[in-house]
Amino acid sequence: MERKTDTRSLVLYALFIALIFLLGLTPVGYIMLPLAAITTVHIPVIIGGYVFGPKGGSLLGFFFGLTSLIRCFTTPDATAAIVLGTGTGFSFYNLLLILAIIFLPRILTGLFSAMIYKGLEKTGKDVLAMSVSAFAGSLTNTVFFLGGLYVLAFDQTAAAFGVPGEALLKAILGVVALNGVLEAVAAVILCCAVGKALKFMLARR
């Protein structure tokens, strides 16, 4: 029975990772904006956290980050220019940006959403647990991504937004308030619908 369960877990991991790569490396997963992008790639990361817990959610978040890094090379945008540099060579600073801006927000998305779901699941209100964790997980990705740009690449980010430095914080807060919240609401709807169906299917097996 344990071997069967392990095999099923590996198959589920493979399916989630494949979905992350499908969404992460095709236009289906991103709605492009001048600097950032409204993404749906975090949806399987959050749902995976429901199924696999904090460690599994973090692992799926890593693969989300990996797809983001690949996109920096295959379909470079303003974020890629900031993280990888533009003709100045690759340095430890660029590595720091990759870890802090590309990978950390994605890993924390899986970790935090899984931890919140695990804590609220004990109340017996599964829809509430999924809703809160999906909203928080989605905002985690947005806030840590934009926050990393603000803290670690202030001048480059201001230039990418096309605003003076003193107006950058207001511009970032505007993105969080509008795009970030809309993205989080979409995450709640999708994660609840898919998460409930998936958990029902797994419980029957």
PDB file of C-alpha atoms in Angstrom:
ATOM      1  CA  MET A   1       0.000   0.000   0.000  1.00  0.00           C
ATOM      2  CA  GLU A   2       2.850   2.387   0.877  1.00  0.00           C
ATOM      3  CA  ARG A   3       4.585   1.647  -2.419  1.00  0.00           C
ATOM      4  CA  LYS A   4       1.341   2.320  -4.290  1.00  0.00           C
ATOM      5  CA  THR A   5       0.955   5.616  -2.434  1.00  0.00           C
ATOM      6  CA  ASP A   6       4.548   6.609  -3.216  1.00  0.00           C
ATOM      7  CA  THR A   7       4.024   5.819  -6.889  1.00  0.00           C
ATOM      8  CA  ARG A   8       0.841   7.893  -6.962  1.00  0.00           C
ATOM      9  CA  SER A   9       2.653  10.801  -5.308  1.00  0.00           C
ATOM     10  CA  LEU A  10       5.432  10.669  -7.895  1.00  0.00           C
ATOM     11  CA  VAL A  11       2.879  10.631 -10.708  1.00  0.00           C
ATOM     12  CA  LEU A  12       1.056  13.601  -9.170  1.00  0.00           C
ATOM     13  CA  TYR A  13       4.321  15.514  -8.750  1.00  0.00           C
ATOM     14  CA  ALA A  14       5.166  14.835 -12.394  1.00  0.00           C
ATOM     15  CA  LEU A  15       1.735  16.061 -13.511  1.00  0.00           C
ATOM     16  CA  PHE A  16       1.979  19.241 -11.440  1.00  0.00           C
ATOM     17  CA  ILE A  17       5.505  19.973 -12.677  1.00  0.00           C
ATOM     18  CA  ALA A  18       4.455  19.353 -16.285  1.00  0.00           C
ATOM     19  CA  LEU A  19       1.524  21.753 -15.841  1.00  0.00           C
ATOM     20  CA  ILE A  20       3.824  24.391 -14.334  1.00  0.00           C
ATOM     21  CA  PHE A  21       6.160  24.116 -17.328  1.00  0.00           C
ATOM     22  CA  LEU A  22       3.216  24.239 -19.740  1.00  0.00           C
ATOM     23  CA  LEU A  23       1.833  27.398 -18.154  1.00  0.00           C
ATOM     24  CA  GLY A  24       5.241  28.897 -17.450  1.00  0.00           C
ATOM     25  CA  LEU A  25       6.702  28.497 -20.920  1.00  0.00           C
ATOM     26  CA  THR A  26       3.659  29.284 -23.066  1.00  0.00           C
ATOM     27  CA  PRO A  27       1.507  32.423 -23.392  1.00  0.00           C
ATOM     28  CA  VAL A  28      -1.318  30.572 -21.613  1.00  0.00           C
ATOM     29  CA  GLY A  29       0.346  31.141 -18.257  1.00  0.00           C
ATOM     30  CA  TYR A  30       1.078  34.861 -18.563  1.00  0.00           C
ATOM     31  CA  ILE A  31      -0.734  38.063 -19.419  1.00  0.00           C
ATOM     32  CA  MET A  32       2.158  40.359 -20.242  1.00  0.00           C
ATOM     33  CA  LEU A  33       2.505  43.899 -18.859  1.00  0.00           C
ATOM     34  CA  PRO A  34       5.326  46.426 -19.465  1.00  0.00           C
ATOM     35  CA  LEU A  35       7.353  45.228 -16.445  1.00  0.00           C
ATOM     36  CA  ALA A  36       5.701  42.303 -14.738  1.00  0.00           C
ATOM     37  CA  ALA A  37       3.061  39.834 -15.849  1.00  0.00           C
ATOM     38  CA  ILE A  38      -0.242  38.653 -14.490  1.00  0.00           C
ATOM     39  CA  THR A  39       0.370  34.953 -14.101  1.00  0.00           C
ATOM     40  CA  THR A  40      -1.603  31.764 -13.660  1.00  0.00           C
ATOM     41  CA  VAL A  41       1.499  29.625 -13.121  1.00  0.00           C
ATOM     42  CA  HIS A  42       1.136  29.961  -9.365  1.00  0.00           C
ATOM     43  CA  ILE A  43      -2.231  28.142  -9.480  1.00  0.00           C
ATOM     44  CA  PRO A  44      -0.756  24.589  -9.651  1.00  0.00           C
ATOM     45  CA  VAL A  45       1.858  25.632  -7.083  1.00  0.00           C
ATOM     46  CA  ILE A  46      -0.851  26.614  -4.593  1.00  0.00           C
ATOM     47  CA  ILE A  47      -3.027  23.576  -5.323  1.00  0.00           C
ATOM     48  CA  GLY A  48       0.031  21.354  -5.047  1.00  0.00           C
ATOM     49  CA  GLY A  49       0.562  22.806  -1.586  1.00  0.00           C
ATOM     50  CA  TYR A  50      -2.910  21.563  -0.618  1.00  0.00           C
ATOM     51  CA  VAL A  51      -1.988  18.051  -1.713  1.00  0.00           C
ATOM     52  CA  PHE A  52       1.696  17.752  -0.784  1.00  0.00           C
ATOM     53  CA  GLY A  53       2.051  20.189   2.116  1.00  0.00           C
ATOM     54  CA  PRO A  54       4.701  22.894   2.701  1.00  0.00           C
ATOM     55  CA  LYS A  55       7.675  20.895   1.389  1.00  0.00           C
ATOM     56  CA  GLY A  56       5.846  19.899  -1.774  1.00  0.00           C
ATOM     57  CA  GLY A  57       4.512  23.412  -2.272  1.00  0.00           C
ATOM     58  CA  SER A  58       8.037  24.808  -1.928  1.00  0.00           C
ATOM     59  CA  LEU A  59       9.366  22.292  -4.453  1.00  0.00           C
ATOM     60  CA  LEU A  60       6.687  23.208  -6.972  1.00  0.00           C
ATOM     61  CA  GLY A  61       7.467  26.868  -6.313  1.00  0.00           C
ATOM     62  CA  PHE A  62      11.081  26.154  -7.240  1.00  0.00           C
ATOM     63  CA  PHE A  63       9.959  24.798 -10.609  1.00  0.00           C
ATOM     64  CA  PHE A  64       7.791  27.895 -11.066  1.00  0.00           C
ATOM     65  CA  GLY A  65      10.935  29.957 -10.498  1.00  0.00           C
ATOM     66  CA  LEU A  66      12.839  27.788 -12.951  1.00  0.00           C
ATOM     67  CA  THR A  67      10.298  28.491 -15.692  1.00  0.00           C
ATOM     68  CA  SER A  68      10.581  32.211 -14.919  1.00  0.00           C
ATOM     69  CA  LEU A  69      14.367  32.016 -15.285  1.00  0.00           C
ATOM     70  CA  ILE A  70      14.068  30.141 -18.583  1.00  0.00           C
ATOM     71  CA  ARG A  71      11.700  32.841 -19.874  1.00  0.00           C
ATOM     72  CA  CYS A  72      14.331  35.473 -19.051  1.00  0.00           C
ATOM     73  CA  PHE A  73      16.493  33.870 -21.742  1.00  0.00           C
ATOM     74  CA  THR A  74      13.842  32.771 -24.250  1.00  0.00           C
ATOM     75  CA  THR A  75      11.423  35.731 -24.132  1.00  0.00           C
ATOM     76  CA  PRO A  76      13.353  38.499 -22.363  1.00  0.00           C
ATOM     77  CA  ASP A  77      11.414  41.467 -21.005  1.00  0.00           C
ATOM     78  CA  ALA A  78      12.251  44.404 -18.738  1.00  0.00           C
ATOM     79  CA  THR A  79      12.537  42.104 -15.725  1.00  0.00           C
ATOM     80  CA  ALA A  80      15.036  39.912 -17.575  1.00  0.00           C
ATOM     81  CA  ALA A  81      17.108  42.990 -18.420  1.00  0.00           C
ATOM     82  CA  ILE A  82      17.189  43.947 -14.736  1.00  0.00           C
ATOM     83  CA  VAL A  83      18.023  40.487 -13.435  1.00  0.00           C
ATOM     84  CA  LEU A  84      20.521  39.405 -16.085  1.00  0.00           C
ATOM     85  CA  GLY A  85      22.015  42.807 -16.845  1.00  0.00           C
ATOM     86  CA  THR A  86      22.342  44.469 -20.224  1.00  0.00           C
ATOM     87  CA  GLY A  87      25.806  44.136 -21.632  1.00  0.00           C
ATOM     88  CA  THR A  88      27.529  44.632 -18.267  1.00  0.00           C
ATOM     89  CA  GLY A  89      28.439  40.978 -17.764  1.00  0.00           C
ATOM     90  CA  PHE A  90      27.159  38.472 -15.228  1.00  0.00           C
ATOM     91  CA  SER A  91      28.205  38.970 -11.609  1.00  0.00           C
ATOM     92  CA  PHE A  92      27.373  37.860  -8.068  1.00  0.00           C
ATOM     93  CA  TYR A  93      24.853  40.707  -7.997  1.00  0.00           C
ATOM     94  CA  ASN A  94      22.970  39.145 -10.914  1.00  0.00           C
ATOM     95  CA  LEU A  95      22.986  35.791  -9.121  1.00  0.00           C
ATOM     96  CA  LEU A  96      21.543  37.502  -6.044  1.00  0.00           C
ATOM     97  CA  LEU A  97      18.786  39.037  -8.165  1.00  0.00           C
ATOM     98  CA  ILE A  98      17.959  35.665  -9.708  1.00  0.00           C
ATOM     99  CA  LEU A  99      17.663  34.023  -6.295  1.00  0.00           C
ATOM    100  CA  ALA A 100      15.803  36.895  -4.585  1.00  0.00           C
ATOM    101  CA  ILE A 101      13.491  37.981  -7.407  1.00  0.00           C
ATOM    102  CA  ILE A 102      13.034  34.919  -9.613  1.00  0.00           C
ATOM    103  CA  PHE A 103      13.139  32.004  -7.154  1.00  0.00           C
ATOM    104  CA  LEU A 104      12.382  33.258  -3.627  1.00  0.00           C
ATOM    105  CA  PRO A 105       8.880  34.696  -4.297  1.00  0.00           C
ATOM    106  CA  ARG A 106       7.841  31.503  -6.092  1.00  0.00           C
ATOM    107  CA  ILE A 107       9.151  29.174  -3.383  1.00  0.00           C
ATOM    108  CA  LEU A 108       7.498  31.263  -0.658  1.00  0.00           C
ATOM    109  CA  THR A 109       4.233  31.161  -2.625  1.00  0.00           C
ATOM    110  CA  GLY A 110       4.143  27.379  -2.333  1.00  0.00           C
ATOM    111  CA  LEU A 111       5.399  27.371   1.250  1.00  0.00           C
ATOM    112  CA  PHE A 112       3.086  30.032   2.693  1.00  0.00           C
ATOM    113  CA  SER A 113      -0.059  28.880   0.899  1.00  0.00           C
ATOM    114  CA  ALA A 114       0.505  25.287   2.044  1.00  0.00           C
ATOM    115  CA  MET A 115       1.194  26.347   5.634  1.00  0.00           C
ATOM    116  CA  ILE A 116      -1.908  28.545   5.761  1.00  0.00           C
ATOM    117  CA  TYR A 117      -4.056  25.812   4.251  1.00  0.00           C
ATOM    118  CA  LYS A 118      -2.679  23.226   6.668  1.00  0.00           C
ATOM    119  CA  GLY A 119      -3.443  25.498   9.625  1.00  0.00           C
ATOM    120  CA  LEU A 120      -6.970  26.434   8.535  1.00  0.00           C
ATOM    121  CA  GLU A 121      -7.873  22.922   7.378  1.00  0.00           C
ATOM    122  CA  LYS A 122      -8.109  21.913  11.042  1.00  0.00           C
ATOM    123  CA  THR A 123     -11.213  24.090  11.364  1.00  0.00           C
ATOM    124  CA  GLY A 124     -13.061  21.739   9.017  1.00  0.00           C
ATOM    125  CA  LYS A 125     -13.883  24.603   6.638  1.00  0.00           C
ATOM    126  CA  ASP A 126     -12.051  23.433   3.542  1.00  0.00           C
ATOM    127  CA  VAL A 127     -13.327  26.133   1.183  1.00  0.00           C
ATOM    128  CA  LEU A 128     -12.285  28.841   3.635  1.00  0.00           C
ATOM    129  CA  ALA A 129      -8.855  27.244   4.013  1.00  0.00           C
ATOM    130  CA  MET A 130      -8.373  27.073   0.246  1.00  0.00           C
ATOM    131  CA  SER A 131      -9.654  30.611  -0.311  1.00  0.00           C
ATOM    132  CA  VAL A 132      -7.450  32.283   2.296  1.00  0.00           C
ATOM    133  CA  SER A 133      -4.359  30.296   1.339  1.00  0.00           C
ATOM    134  CA  ALA A 134      -4.861  30.968  -2.385  1.00  0.00           C
ATOM    135  CA  PHE A 135      -5.332  34.708  -1.824  1.00  0.00           C
ATOM    136  CA  ALA A 136      -2.306  34.893   0.488  1.00  0.00           C
ATOM    137  CA  GLY A 137      -0.163  32.721  -1.771  1.00  0.00           C
ATOM    138  CA  SER A 138      -0.918  34.809  -4.836  1.00  0.00           C
ATOM    139  CA  LEU A 139      -0.171  38.072  -3.023  1.00  0.00           C
ATOM    140  CA  THR A 140       3.038  36.540  -1.654  1.00  0.00           C
ATOM    141  CA  ASN A 141       4.305  36.097  -5.196  1.00  0.00           C
ATOM    142  CA  THR A 142       3.339  39.648  -6.185  1.00  0.00           C
ATOM    143  CA  VAL A 143       4.623  41.412  -3.065  1.00  0.00           C
ATOM    144  CA  PHE A 144       7.948  39.579  -2.811  1.00  0.00           C
ATOM    145  CA  PHE A 145       8.619  39.882  -6.547  1.00  0.00           C
ATOM    146  CA  LEU A 146       7.949  43.619  -6.725  1.00  0.00           C
ATOM    147  CA  GLY A 147       9.460  44.169  -3.281  1.00  0.00           C
ATOM    148  CA  GLY A 148      12.654  42.463  -4.404  1.00  0.00           C
ATOM    149  CA  LEU A 149      12.854  44.706  -7.444  1.00  0.00           C
ATOM    150  CA  TYR A 150      12.300  47.777  -5.274  1.00  0.00           C
ATOM    151  CA  VAL A 151      14.925  46.865  -2.682  1.00  0.00           C
ATOM    152  CA  LEU A 152      17.607  45.284  -4.852  1.00  0.00           C
ATOM    153  CA  ALA A 153      17.215  47.048  -8.202  1.00  0.00           C
ATOM    154  CA  PHE A 154      15.682  50.420  -7.393  1.00  0.00           C
ATOM    155  CA  ASP A 155      17.124  52.521 -10.232  1.00  0.00           C
ATOM    156  CA  GLN A 156      16.621  49.870 -12.919  1.00  0.00           C
ATOM    157  CA  THR A 157      13.046  49.252 -11.790  1.00  0.00           C
ATOM    158  CA  ALA A 158      12.206  52.969 -11.787  1.00  0.00           C
ATOM    159  CA  ALA A 159      13.561  53.208 -15.326  1.00  0.00           C
ATOM    160  CA  ALA A 160      11.524  50.170 -16.392  1.00  0.00           C
ATOM    161  CA  PHE A 161       8.356  51.691 -14.920  1.00  0.00           C
ATOM    162  CA  GLY A 162       9.225  55.004 -16.564  1.00  0.00           C
ATOM    163  CA  VAL A 163       8.867  56.971 -13.319  1.00  0.00           C
ATOM    164  CA  PRO A 164      11.277  59.021 -11.183  1.00  0.00           C
ATOM    165  CA  GLY A 165      12.671  57.288  -8.122  1.00  0.00           C
ATOM    166  CA  GLU A 166      10.448  59.164  -5.682  1.00  0.00           C
ATOM    167  CA  ALA A 167       7.347  57.877  -7.497  1.00  0.00           C
ATOM    168  CA  LEU A 168       8.424  54.227  -7.726  1.00  0.00           C
ATOM    169  CA  LEU A 169       6.857  53.080  -4.464  1.00  0.00           C
ATOM    170  CA  LYS A 170       3.502  54.572  -5.467  1.00  0.00           C
ATOM    171  CA  ALA A 171       3.733  52.860  -8.861  1.00  0.00           C
ATOM    172  CA  ILE A 172       4.511  49.491  -7.262  1.00  0.00           C
ATOM    173  CA  LEU A 173       1.674  49.853  -4.750  1.00  0.00           C
ATOM    174  CA  GLY A 174      -0.628  50.599  -7.674  1.00  0.00           C
ATOM    175  CA  VAL A 175       0.383  47.336  -9.350  1.00  0.00           C
ATOM    176  CA  VAL A 176      -0.182  45.419  -6.105  1.00  0.00           C
ATOM    177  CA  ALA A 177      -3.553  47.080  -5.458  1.00  0.00           C
ATOM    178  CA  LEU A 178      -4.913  46.510  -8.960  1.00  0.00           C
ATOM    179  CA  ASN A 179      -3.169  43.658 -10.742  1.00  0.00           C
ATOM    180  CA  GLY A 180      -2.084  41.843  -7.586  1.00  0.00           C
ATOM    181  CA  VAL A 181      -5.555  41.802  -6.058  1.00  0.00           C
ATOM    182  CA  LEU A 182      -7.234  40.778  -9.332  1.00  0.00           C
ATOM    183  CA  GLU A 183      -4.696  37.991  -9.709  1.00  0.00           C
ATOM    184  CA  ALA A 184      -5.349  36.884  -6.119  1.00  0.00           C
ATOM    185  CA  VAL A 185      -9.127  36.827  -6.644  1.00  0.00           C
ATOM    186  CA  ALA A 186      -8.668  34.715  -9.779  1.00  0.00           C
ATOM    187  CA  ALA A 187      -6.425  32.384  -7.769  1.00  0.00           C
ATOM    188  CA  VAL A 188      -9.131  31.951  -5.122  1.00  0.00           C
ATOM    189  CA  ILE A 189     -11.749  30.994  -7.715  1.00  0.00           C
ATOM    190  CA  LEU A 190      -9.521  28.582  -9.638  1.00  0.00           C
ATOM    191  CA  CYS A 191      -7.794  27.029  -6.629  1.00  0.00           C
ATOM    192  CA  CYS A 192     -11.069  26.381  -4.812  1.00  0.00           C
ATOM    193  CA  ALA A 193     -12.727  24.830  -7.857  1.00  0.00           C
ATOM    194  CA  VAL A 194      -9.805  22.658  -8.919  1.00  0.00           C
ATOM    195  CA  GLY A 195      -8.590  21.947  -5.389  1.00  0.00           C
ATOM    196  CA  LYS A 196     -11.961  20.660  -4.193  1.00  0.00           C
ATOM    197  CA  ALA A 197     -12.375  18.446  -7.259  1.00  0.00           C
ATOM    198  CA  LEU A 198      -8.842  17.065  -6.946  1.00  0.00           C
ATOM    199  CA  LYS A 199      -9.151  16.301  -3.241  1.00  0.00           C
ATOM    200  CA  PHE A 200     -12.483  14.554  -3.878  1.00  0.00           C
ATOM    201  CA  MET A 201     -10.895  12.388  -6.575  1.00  0.00           C
ATOM    202  CA  LEU A 202      -7.904  11.518  -4.394  1.00  0.00           C
ATOM    203  CA  ALA A 203     -10.134  10.645  -1.437  1.00  0.00           C
ATOM    204  CA  ARG A 204     -12.037   8.113  -3.552  1.00  0.00           C
ATOM    205  CA  ARG A 205      -8.892   6.202  -4.545  1.00  0.00           C
TER     206      ARG A 205
END
